[in-house]
């Protein structure tokens, strides 16, 4: 899929993140089941899917026919980043046919001794035609990714690095600042818990939004309801 075609498809839309990693209730060691979540997302009208792991990239592409933003979550010794952190994962995602490859483009420590500028440059040199998405946590990281030729910038990591703001909801200010500066799509992602928040992220300037936990993580969804009801009971009992 050409970049322009992908952008037209996702503009102003909700991309659904269908992910399950080891330790989560929907992760099954023997077989991927996230294609079922992706099936539901496609039926609801999602134009694309974001997913983690090679097996889910393959299964979801086969099931839905939708373009996939692929990543691999893996923790290496000496690396603070864990989203597609090395060329090995980039190679695997390219081979699996992911239409978009998402990389951790934060300025955190890398165990290979490279800084993020060097890594992005090497990825772009090896895959000049690939559509690359930068997962960032700050305005400065987003600008760096843009300057180095990334095709999309997502606010995915805001609140998940020690130097980015801890917020209950989406980082609207980051979306607003990046959208006003960059001439590439800014994807709003992270802690979007309701349809109203998704709309507000778009109104802040996002090109599209990614919603994951509020749709495809039943443990998180159930926990949010239970926490709210428990808090009410505590208030009534006090």
mmCIF file of C-alpha atoms in Angstrom:
data_model
loop_
_atom_site.group_PDB
_atom_site.id
_atom_site.type_symbol
_atom_site.label_atom_id
_atom_site.label_comp_id
_atom_site.label_asym_id
_atom_site.label_seq_id
_atom_site.Cartn_x
_atom_site.Cartn_y
_atom_site.Cartn_z
ATOM 1 C CA UNK A 1 0.000 0.000 0.000
ATOM 2 C CA UNK A 2 1.274 3.447 -0.918
ATOM 3 C CA UNK A 3 1.715 6.004 1.825
ATOM 4 C CA UNK A 4 -0.785 8.427 0.332
ATOM 5 C CA UNK A 5 -3.429 5.697 0.104
ATOM 6 C CA UNK A 6 -2.882 4.725 3.727
ATOM 7 C CA UNK A 7 -3.107 8.320 4.899
ATOM 8 C CA UNK A 8 -6.359 8.856 3.030
ATOM 9 C CA UNK A 9 -7.771 5.685 4.573
ATOM 10 C CA UNK A 10 -6.985 6.592 8.190
ATOM 11 C CA UNK A 11 -7.540 10.360 8.147
ATOM 12 C CA UNK A 12 -9.933 11.366 10.917
ATOM 13 C CA UNK A 13 -10.548 7.745 11.864
ATOM 14 C CA UNK A 14 -10.039 5.367 14.805
ATOM 15 C CA UNK A 15 -7.272 2.810 14.393
ATOM 16 C CA UNK A 16 -7.876 -0.049 16.824
ATOM 17 C CA UNK A 17 -4.915 -1.484 18.703
ATOM 18 C CA UNK A 18 -5.297 -5.247 19.155
ATOM 19 C CA UNK A 19 -2.458 -6.421 21.374
ATOM 20 C CA UNK A 20 -1.850 -9.130 23.928
ATOM 21 C CA UNK A 21 1.559 -9.835 25.397
ATOM 22 C CA UNK A 22 2.668 -12.635 27.744
ATOM 23 C CA UNK A 23 1.066 -12.258 31.152
ATOM 24 C CA UNK A 24 -2.157 -10.709 29.833
ATOM 25 C CA UNK A 25 -5.471 -12.639 29.915
ATOM 26 C CA UNK A 26 -5.908 -12.701 26.123
ATOM 27 C CA UNK A 27 -2.385 -13.924 25.417
ATOM 28 C CA UNK A 28 -2.462 -17.599 24.439
ATOM 29 C CA UNK A 29 0.911 -19.273 24.080
ATOM 30 C CA UNK A 30 -0.186 -21.876 21.548
ATOM 31 C CA UNK A 31 -2.028 -19.646 19.097
ATOM 32 C CA UNK A 32 -2.841 -16.031 18.366
ATOM 33 C CA UNK A 33 -6.442 -15.095 19.126
ATOM 34 C CA UNK A 34 -6.105 -11.349 18.602
ATOM 35 C CA UNK A 35 -7.330 -11.734 15.047
ATOM 36 C CA UNK A 36 -10.801 -12.098 16.610
ATOM 37 C CA UNK A 37 -10.490 -8.661 18.192
ATOM 38 C CA UNK A 38 -9.322 -7.358 14.835
ATOM 39 C CA UNK A 39 -12.303 -8.992 13.161
ATOM 40 C CA UNK A 40 -14.622 -7.077 15.487
ATOM 41 C CA UNK A 41 -12.715 -3.851 14.851
ATOM 42 C CA UNK A 42 -13.023 -4.303 11.096
ATOM 43 C CA UNK A 43 -16.771 -4.968 11.368
ATOM 44 C CA UNK A 44 -17.101 -1.788 13.446
ATOM 45 C CA UNK A 45 -15.419 0.182 10.657
ATOM 46 C CA UNK A 46 -11.779 0.489 11.735
ATOM 47 C CA UNK A 47 -9.608 1.391 8.714
ATOM 48 C CA UNK A 48 -6.425 -0.173 10.112
ATOM 49 C CA UNK A 49 -5.131 -2.220 13.038
ATOM 50 C CA UNK A 50 -2.128 -1.732 15.287
ATOM 51 C CA UNK A 51 -0.694 -4.912 16.770
ATOM 52 C CA UNK A 52 2.333 -6.387 18.508
ATOM 53 C CA UNK A 53 4.276 -9.541 17.551
ATOM 54 C CA UNK A 54 4.970 -11.142 14.218
ATOM 55 C CA UNK A 55 2.355 -13.838 14.655
ATOM 56 C CA UNK A 56 -0.392 -11.265 15.254
ATOM 57 C CA UNK A 57 0.714 -9.146 12.293
ATOM 58 C CA UNK A 58 0.408 -12.207 10.050
ATOM 59 C CA UNK A 59 -2.864 -13.479 11.548
ATOM 60 C CA UNK A 60 -4.588 -10.083 11.519
ATOM 61 C CA UNK A 61 -3.556 -9.274 7.957
ATOM 62 C CA UNK A 62 -4.895 -12.644 6.816
ATOM 63 C CA UNK A 63 -8.150 -12.290 8.768
ATOM 64 C CA UNK A 64 -9.060 -8.691 8.028
ATOM 65 C CA UNK A 65 -7.256 -7.594 4.886
ATOM 66 C CA UNK A 66 -6.706 -4.258 6.650
ATOM 67 C CA UNK A 67 -3.365 -2.446 6.743
ATOM 68 C CA UNK A 68 -1.452 -3.228 9.921
ATOM 69 C CA UNK A 69 0.790 -1.012 12.024
ATOM 70 C CA UNK A 70 3.178 -3.636 13.345
ATOM 71 C CA UNK A 71 5.559 -3.570 16.257
ATOM 72 C CA UNK A 72 7.422 -6.021 18.439
ATOM 73 C CA UNK A 73 7.573 -5.549 22.197
ATOM 74 C CA UNK A 74 10.774 -6.990 23.592
ATOM 75 C CA UNK A 75 13.063 -6.014 26.446
ATOM 76 C CA UNK A 76 16.813 -6.324 25.885
ATOM 77 C CA UNK A 77 19.419 -5.877 28.577
ATOM 78 C CA UNK A 78 20.723 -2.321 28.524
ATOM 79 C CA UNK A 79 17.741 -0.989 26.560
ATOM 80 C CA UNK A 80 15.150 1.238 28.185
ATOM 81 C CA UNK A 81 13.049 1.189 25.009
ATOM 82 C CA UNK A 82 11.058 -1.940 24.181
ATOM 83 C CA UNK A 83 8.999 -1.211 21.049
ATOM 84 C CA UNK A 84 10.826 -2.546 17.978
ATOM 85 C CA UNK A 85 14.160 -1.555 19.556
ATOM 86 C CA UNK A 86 16.620 -3.126 17.087
ATOM 87 C CA UNK A 87 17.026 -3.845 13.394
ATOM 88 C CA UNK A 88 16.205 -7.502 14.040
ATOM 89 C CA UNK A 89 12.591 -6.629 14.853
ATOM 90 C CA UNK A 90 12.398 -4.189 11.943
ATOM 91 C CA UNK A 91 13.555 -6.953 9.590
ATOM 92 C CA UNK A 92 10.969 -9.376 10.993
ATOM 93 C CA UNK A 93 8.119 -6.896 10.616
ATOM 94 C CA UNK A 94 9.137 -6.053 7.070
ATOM 95 C CA UNK A 95 9.254 -9.758 6.195
ATOM 96 C CA UNK A 96 5.812 -10.285 7.787
ATOM 97 C CA UNK A 97 4.324 -7.628 5.507
ATOM 98 C CA UNK A 98 3.403 -4.978 8.069
ATOM 99 C CA UNK A 99 2.234 -1.957 6.090
ATOM 100 C CA UNK A 100 3.601 0.353 8.794
ATOM 101 C CA UNK A 101 6.511 -0.368 11.138
ATOM 102 C CA UNK A 102 6.330 1.346 14.531
ATOM 103 C CA UNK A 103 9.543 2.156 16.405
ATOM 104 C CA UNK A 104 10.258 3.493 19.870
ATOM 105 C CA UNK A 105 11.764 6.878 19.020
ATOM 106 C CA UNK A 106 12.179 8.173 22.544
ATOM 107 C CA UNK A 107 15.553 9.507 23.630
ATOM 108 C CA UNK A 108 16.114 6.775 26.172
ATOM 109 C CA UNK A 109 19.183 4.613 26.668
ATOM 110 C CA UNK A 110 19.945 2.061 23.972
ATOM 111 C CA UNK A 111 22.051 -0.966 24.832
ATOM 112 C CA UNK A 112 23.726 -1.038 21.410
ATOM 113 C CA UNK A 113 25.440 2.287 22.050
ATOM 114 C CA UNK A 114 23.559 4.061 19.255
ATOM 115 C CA UNK A 115 21.457 7.125 19.820
ATOM 116 C CA UNK A 116 17.976 7.245 18.337
ATOM 117 C CA UNK A 117 19.117 9.480 15.485
ATOM 118 C CA UNK A 118 21.634 6.888 14.332
ATOM 119 C CA UNK A 119 19.120 4.049 14.608
ATOM 120 C CA UNK A 120 16.376 5.829 12.658
ATOM 121 C CA UNK A 121 18.885 6.799 9.967
ATOM 122 C CA UNK A 122 20.003 3.175 9.585
ATOM 123 C CA UNK A 123 16.412 1.915 9.396
ATOM 124 C CA UNK A 124 15.518 4.478 6.736
ATOM 125 C CA UNK A 125 18.631 3.645 4.722
ATOM 126 C CA UNK A 126 17.799 -0.069 4.775
ATOM 127 C CA UNK A 127 14.081 0.400 4.108
ATOM 128 C CA UNK A 128 13.750 3.612 2.078
ATOM 129 C CA UNK A 129 10.188 2.809 0.935
ATOM 130 C CA UNK A 130 8.827 1.573 4.256
ATOM 131 C CA UNK A 131 6.156 3.564 6.086
ATOM 132 C CA UNK A 132 7.643 4.232 9.517
ATOM 133 C CA UNK A 133 5.793 5.391 12.632
ATOM 134 C CA UNK A 134 7.617 7.013 15.544
ATOM 135 C CA UNK A 135 6.308 6.302 19.035
ATOM 136 C CA UNK A 136 7.382 9.315 21.096
ATOM 137 C CA UNK A 137 6.733 10.862 24.514
ATOM 138 C CA UNK A 138 7.656 14.552 24.136
ATOM 139 C CA UNK A 139 7.485 17.387 21.655
ATOM 140 C CA UNK A 140 11.275 17.331 21.162
ATOM 141 C CA UNK A 141 11.233 13.608 20.364
ATOM 142 C CA UNK A 142 8.468 14.143 17.832
ATOM 143 C CA UNK A 143 10.380 16.905 16.084
ATOM 144 C CA UNK A 144 13.532 14.772 15.982
ATOM 145 C CA UNK A 145 11.620 11.879 14.408
ATOM 146 C CA UNK A 146 10.108 14.193 11.808
ATOM 147 C CA UNK A 147 13.482 15.698 10.950
ATOM 148 C CA UNK A 148 14.917 12.204 10.461
ATOM 149 C CA UNK A 149 12.290 11.194 7.930
ATOM 150 C CA UNK A 150 9.695 9.253 9.902
ATOM 151 C CA UNK A 151 6.318 9.165 8.139
ATOM 152 C CA UNK A 152 3.996 9.375 11.133
ATOM 153 C CA UNK A 153 4.461 10.441 14.741
ATOM 154 C CA UNK A 154 2.377 8.936 17.522
ATOM 155 C CA UNK A 155 2.048 10.210 21.091
ATOM 156 C CA UNK A 156 2.119 6.590 22.257
ATOM 157 C CA UNK A 157 4.815 6.940 24.899
ATOM 158 C CA UNK A 158 3.662 10.157 26.590
ATOM 159 C CA UNK A 159 3.430 9.325 30.271
ATOM 160 C CA UNK A 160 5.493 6.167 29.900
ATOM 161 C CA UNK A 161 8.931 7.759 30.071
ATOM 162 C CA UNK A 162 10.221 9.264 33.325
ATOM 163 C CA UNK A 163 10.480 12.738 31.789
ATOM 164 C CA UNK A 164 7.026 12.989 30.196
ATOM 165 C CA UNK A 165 3.911 14.176 32.082
ATOM 166 C CA UNK A 166 1.799 11.660 34.008
ATOM 167 C CA UNK A 167 -1.787 12.272 32.991
ATOM 168 C CA UNK A 168 -5.049 10.439 33.619
ATOM 169 C CA UNK A 169 -6.206 10.986 30.056
ATOM 170 C CA UNK A 170 -4.739 11.810 26.641
ATOM 171 C CA UNK A 171 -1.900 14.305 26.227
ATOM 172 C CA UNK A 172 -3.924 16.883 24.324
ATOM 173 C CA UNK A 173 -1.237 19.546 24.617
ATOM 174 C CA UNK A 174 1.387 17.319 22.992
ATOM 175 C CA UNK A 175 -0.984 16.506 20.137
ATOM 176 C CA UNK A 176 -1.744 20.193 19.675
ATOM 177 C CA UNK A 177 1.911 21.293 19.637
ATOM 178 C CA UNK A 178 3.087 18.567 17.297
ATOM 179 C CA UNK A 179 0.177 19.046 14.905
ATOM 180 C CA UNK A 180 0.986 22.748 14.682
ATOM 181 C CA UNK A 181 4.644 22.056 13.865
ATOM 182 C CA UNK A 182 4.931 18.890 11.814
ATOM 183 C CA UNK A 183 3.903 18.447 8.204
ATOM 184 C CA UNK A 184 3.362 14.701 8.647
ATOM 185 C CA UNK A 185 0.398 12.970 10.342
ATOM 186 C CA UNK A 186 0.334 13.130 14.125
ATOM 187 C CA UNK A 187 -1.436 10.113 15.578
ATOM 188 C CA UNK A 188 -3.050 10.633 18.973
ATOM 189 C CA UNK A 189 -2.528 7.577 21.152
ATOM 190 C CA UNK A 190 -2.428 6.799 24.834
ATOM 191 C CA UNK A 191 -5.068 6.721 27.594
ATOM 192 C CA UNK A 192 -8.006 7.413 25.288
ATOM 193 C CA UNK A 193 -10.717 5.871 27.447
ATOM 194 C CA UNK A 194 -13.919 7.106 25.810
ATOM 195 C CA UNK A 195 -15.386 8.094 22.442
ATOM 196 C CA UNK A 196 -15.570 11.671 23.706
ATOM 197 C CA UNK A 197 -11.834 11.712 24.397
ATOM 198 C CA UNK A 198 -11.130 10.281 20.930
ATOM 199 C CA UNK A 199 -13.113 13.141 19.384
ATOM 200 C CA UNK A 200 -11.290 15.663 21.598
ATOM 201 C CA UNK A 201 -7.910 14.319 20.440
ATOM 202 C CA UNK A 202 -8.941 14.839 16.824
ATOM 203 C CA UNK A 203 -10.158 18.328 17.671
ATOM 204 C CA UNK A 204 -6.726 19.021 19.215
ATOM 205 C CA UNK A 205 -5.255 18.463 15.757
ATOM 206 C CA UNK A 206 -4.533 14.738 15.491
ATOM 207 C CA UNK A 207 -4.651 13.259 12.007
ATOM 208 C CA UNK A 208 -6.107 10.027 13.430
ATOM 209 C CA UNK A 209 -6.342 8.276 16.777
ATOM 210 C CA UNK A 210 -5.288 4.863 18.056
ATOM 211 C CA UNK A 211 -7.462 3.305 20.742
ATOM 212 C CA UNK A 212 -6.437 0.063 22.385
ATOM 213 C CA UNK A 213 -7.127 -0.639 26.037
ATOM 214 C CA UNK A 214 -10.614 0.881 26.035
ATOM 215 C CA UNK A 215 -11.665 -1.552 23.285
ATOM 216 C CA UNK A 216 -9.491 -4.656 23.321
ATOM 217 C CA UNK A 217 -8.212 -5.196 26.865
ATOM 218 C CA UNK A 218 -11.021 -6.684 28.957
ATOM 219 C CA UNK A 219 -8.979 -6.757 32.162
ATOM 220 C CA UNK A 220 -8.390 -3.006 31.914
ATOM 221 C CA UNK A 221 -12.015 -2.328 30.977
ATOM 222 C CA UNK A 222 -13.425 -4.438 33.812
ATOM 223 C CA UNK A 223 -10.985 -2.898 36.269
ATOM 224 C CA UNK A 224 -12.113 0.601 35.383
ATOM 225 C CA UNK A 225 -15.757 -0.248 36.115
ATOM 226 C CA UNK A 226 -14.932 -2.069 39.339
ATOM 227 C CA UNK A 227 -12.705 0.747 40.573
ATOM 228 C CA UNK A 228 -15.414 3.335 39.931
ATOM 229 C CA UNK A 229 -18.086 1.324 41.739
ATOM 230 C CA UNK A 230 -15.759 0.531 44.647
ATOM 231 C CA UNK A 231 -14.900 4.213 45.049
ATOM 232 C CA UNK A 232 -18.600 5.075 45.195
ATOM 233 C CA UNK A 233 -19.215 2.470 47.887
ATOM 234 C CA UNK A 234 -16.310 3.809 49.927
ATOM 235 C CA UNK A 235 -17.651 7.362 49.664
ATOM 236 C CA UNK A 236 -21.103 6.250 50.785
ATOM 237 C CA UNK A 237 -19.636 4.331 53.710
ATOM 238 C CA UNK A 238 -17.571 7.229 55.001
#
